Amino acid sequence: MQHTRELFKLVGIRTRAMAESKHLLIVYHSQSGTTSKMADAVIRGATRPDIEGVEVRVRDALEALPDDVLWADGLLLGTPENFGYMSGAMKYFLDRVYYPCEHRVAGMPYALFVRAGNDGTGAIGSITRILTGLSVKQVQDAVLIAGDFDETRLIECEELGMTMAAGLESGIF
Ligand SMILES: Cc1cc2nc3c(=O)[nH]c(=O)nc-3n(C[C@H](O)[C@H](O)[C@H](O)COP(=O)(O)O)c2cc1C
């Protein structure tokens, strides 16, 4: 009995905590691994132990579903630039979620992280155009790592994830 009460107490605490927690969805695609490194840093920032009120869900762009987006209070998208555009996988993600999420995510805060061999503006511009159609709200500048992959810039990705999670937790976004 004592055990059961303790359990209920614990479940109660968890349920309250979960009811109050905000949801952050991170969707990304990487072919040769550098956008993955950026995503790892973004996730590290978003899941810092001092940010307790945010649940983070990570999905590959090929697997993420409209329900993942509808679950989210905030969105971080990561893609390489391919042929002057976002990656095909990221486009496939946006193609799948656009209409199921249209009119249901207006105002949702989002930010981007992008990896490019030498440019990146095409990837950022193409995603931004589509997200503008969804009326989601860009709350941080995109982190773009172009040219030689500079690992020291992963700190910016970590900050991107941390700022988004902290902003959701505090209700700023
Ligand atoms: C098919 C293909 C097309 C690419 N097109 C572009 C491009 O248009 N602009 C650019 O800056 N980099 C381009 N790149 C370079 C990639 O953005 C770069 O290799 C990036 O690191 C890939 O990210 P990943 O390691 O996460 O797969 C291209 C690479 C590939 C494989």
Coordinates of C-alpha atoms and ligand atoms in Angstrom, one line a residue:
M1 CA 0.0 0.0 0.0
Q2 CA 2.7 2.4 1.0
H3 CA 4.5 1.3 -2.2
T4 CA 1.3 2.0 -4.3
R5 CA 0.9 5.5 -2.7
E6 CA 4.5 6.3 -3.5
L7 CA 3.9 5.1 -7.0
F8 CA 0.8 7.2 -7.5
K9 CA 2.7 10.2 -6.1
L10 CA 5.5 9.6 -8.6
V11 CA 3.0 9.1 -11.4
G12 CA 1.2 12.3 -10.4
I13 CA 4.3 14.3 -10.4
R14 CA 5.3 12.9 -13.8
T15 CA 1.9 13.5 -15.2
R16 CA 1.9 17.1 -14.1
A17 CA 5.4 17.6 -15.3
M18 CA 4.5 16.0 -18.7
A19 CA 1.3 18.0 -19.0
E20 CA 3.2 21.2 -18.5
S21 CA 6.2 20.3 -20.7
K22 CA 6.6 21.8 -24.1
H23 CA 7.4 19.7 -27.2
L24 CA 10.3 20.4 -29.5
L25 CA 10.6 18.4 -32.8
I26 CA 14.0 18.2 -34.5
V27 CA 13.8 16.9 -38.1
Y28 CA 16.9 16.6 -40.2
H29 CA 18.6 14.7 -43.1
S30 CA 22.2 14.0 -43.8
Q31 CA 23.8 12.0 -46.5
S32 CA 27.5 12.1 -45.8
G33 CA 27.3 12.9 -42.1
T34 CA 28.0 16.6 -41.6
T35 CA 24.4 17.7 -41.1
S36 CA 24.2 14.8 -38.6
K37 CA 27.1 16.4 -36.6
M38 CA 25.1 19.7 -36.6
A39 CA 22.0 17.8 -35.5
D40 CA 23.9 16.1 -32.7
A41 CA 25.0 19.5 -31.4
V42 CA 21.5 20.9 -31.7
I43 CA 20.1 18.0 -29.7
R44 CA 22.8 18.4 -27.1
G45 CA 21.8 22.0 -26.6
A46 CA 18.1 21.3 -26.6
T47 CA 18.5 18.5 -24.0
R48 CA 20.7 20.3 -21.5
P49 CA 19.9 19.0 -18.0
D50 CA 19.0 22.4 -16.8
I51 CA 16.1 22.6 -19.3
E52 CA 13.6 20.4 -17.6
G53 CA 10.3 21.4 -19.1
V54 CA 10.9 20.4 -22.7
E55 CA 10.4 17.0 -24.3
V56 CA 12.6 16.6 -27.4
R57 CA 11.6 14.3 -30.3
V58 CA 14.2 13.7 -33.1
R59 CA 13.1 12.3 -36.5
D60 CA 14.8 11.6 -39.8
A61 CA 13.3 13.7 -42.5
L62 CA 12.4 10.5 -44.4
E63 CA 10.4 9.2 -41.4
A64 CA 8.8 12.2 -39.7
L65 CA 5.0 12.4 -40.0
P66 CA 2.4 15.1 -39.8
D67 CA 1.5 13.9 -36.3
D68 CA 5.1 14.7 -35.2
V69 CA 4.6 18.2 -36.3
L70 CA 1.2 18.5 -34.8
W71 CA 2.6 17.2 -31.5
A72 CA 5.3 20.0 -31.5
D73 CA 5.3 23.4 -29.9
G74 CA 8.5 24.3 -31.8
L75 CA 10.4 23.0 -34.8
L76 CA 14.1 22.8 -35.7
L77 CA 14.9 21.6 -39.3
G78 CA 18.3 20.6 -40.6
T79 CA 19.3 19.9 -44.2
P80 CA 22.3 20.0 -46.5
E81 CA 22.0 22.1 -49.6
N82 CA 21.7 19.9 -52.7
F83 CA 21.6 21.4 -56.2
G84 CA 20.8 24.9 -54.8
Y85 CA 17.8 23.6 -52.8
M86 CA 17.0 21.7 -49.6
S87 CA 17.8 18.0 -49.7
G88 CA 15.3 15.8 -51.4
A89 CA 14.5 14.1 -48.1
M90 CA 13.6 17.4 -46.4
K91 CA 11.4 18.3 -49.4
Y92 CA 9.7 14.9 -49.1
F93 CA 9.1 15.7 -45.4
L94 CA 7.6 19.1 -46.2
D95 CA 5.5 17.6 -49.1
R96 CA 4.0 15.0 -46.6
V97 CA 3.3 17.4 -43.8
Y98 CA 2.2 20.6 -45.6
Y99 CA -1.5 20.0 -46.1
P100 CA -2.2 17.9 -42.9
C101 CA -0.6 20.7 -40.9
E102 CA -1.8 23.8 -42.8
H103 CA -3.9 26.1 -40.6
R104 CA -2.9 24.0 -37.5
V105 CA 0.6 25.3 -36.8
A106 CA 0.3 29.0 -37.4
G107 CA 2.7 30.9 -35.2
M108 CA 4.8 27.9 -34.2
P109 CA 8.4 28.9 -33.7
Y110 CA 11.0 27.4 -35.9
A111 CA 14.7 27.7 -36.8
L112 CA 17.0 26.1 -39.4
F113 CA 20.5 24.6 -39.5
V114 CA 22.0 24.1 -42.9
R115 CA 25.2 22.5 -44.2
A116 CA 26.5 23.5 -47.7
G117 CA 29.6 22.8 -49.7
N118 CA 29.9 26.4 -50.7
D119 CA 26.6 28.3 -50.6
G120 CA 23.5 27.4 -48.6
T121 CA 21.2 30.3 -49.6
G122 CA 19.2 28.1 -51.9
A123 CA 18.4 25.6 -49.1
I124 CA 17.5 28.3 -46.7
G125 CA 15.4 30.2 -49.2
S126 CA 13.5 27.2 -50.4
I127 CA 12.6 26.0 -46.9
T128 CA 11.7 29.5 -45.8
R129 CA 9.3 29.9 -48.7
I130 CA 7.4 26.7 -47.8
L131 CA 7.4 27.4 -44.1
T132 CA 6.0 30.9 -44.8
G133 CA 3.1 29.2 -46.4
L134 CA 2.5 27.4 -43.1
S135 CA 2.6 30.7 -41.2
V136 CA 5.2 29.4 -38.8
K137 CA 7.4 31.9 -37.2
Q138 CA 11.2 32.1 -37.5
V139 CA 12.6 32.9 -34.1
Q140 CA 16.4 32.6 -34.7
D141 CA 18.7 33.1 -37.6
A142 CA 19.6 29.9 -39.5
V143 CA 23.0 28.4 -38.6
L144 CA 24.7 27.9 -41.9
I145 CA 28.1 26.0 -42.1
A146 CA 29.4 26.4 -45.7
G147 CA 32.7 25.4 -47.1
D148 CA 35.2 23.3 -45.1
F149 CA 33.4 21.8 -42.2
D150 CA 34.5 23.9 -39.2
E151 CA 33.8 21.8 -36.1
T152 CA 34.2 24.9 -33.9
R153 CA 31.0 26.2 -35.3
L154 CA 29.1 23.4 -33.8
I155 CA 28.8 25.5 -30.7
E156 CA 26.4 27.7 -32.7
C157 CA 24.2 24.6 -33.3
E158 CA 24.3 23.8 -29.7
E159 CA 23.2 27.3 -28.9
L160 CA 20.4 27.1 -31.5
G161 CA 19.0 24.0 -29.8
M162 CA 19.5 25.4 -26.3
T163 CA 17.9 28.7 -27.1
M164 CA 14.9 27.1 -28.8
A165 CA 14.3 24.7 -25.9
A166 CA 14.8 27.4 -23.2
G167 CA 12.5 29.8 -25.2
L168 CA 9.8 27.2 -25.3
E169 CA 10.2 26.3 -21.7
S170 CA 10.0 29.9 -20.5
G171 CA 7.1 30.8 -22.9
I172 CA 9.1 33.4 -24.7
F173 CA 8.4 31.7 -28.1
Ligands
LIG1 C1 24.1 15.9 -55.0 C2 24.7 17.0 -54.3 C3 24.4 18.3 -54.6 C4 25.0 19.3 -53.9 N1 24.7 20.6 -54.2 C5 25.2 21.6 -53.5 C6 24.8 23.0 -53.8 O1 24.0 23.3 -54.6 N2 25.3 24.0 -53.1 C7 26.3 23.7 -52.1 O2 26.7 24.7 -51.4 N3 26.7 22.5 -51.8 C8 26.1 21.4 -52.5 N4 26.5 20.1 -52.2 C9 27.4 19.9 -51.1 C10 26.7 19.5 -49.9 O3 25.9 20.5 -49.4 C11 27.8 19.1 -48.8 O4 28.5 18.0 -49.3 C12 27.2 18.7 -47.5 O5 28.2 18.6 -46.6 C13 26.3 17.5 -47.5 O6 25.8 17.4 -46.2 P1 25.8 16.0 -45.4 O7 27.2 15.6 -45.1 O8 24.9 16.1 -44.2 O9 25.2 14.9 -46.4 C14 25.9 19.1 -52.9 C15 26.2 17.7 -52.6 C16 25.6 16.7 -53.2 C17 26.0 15.3 -52.8

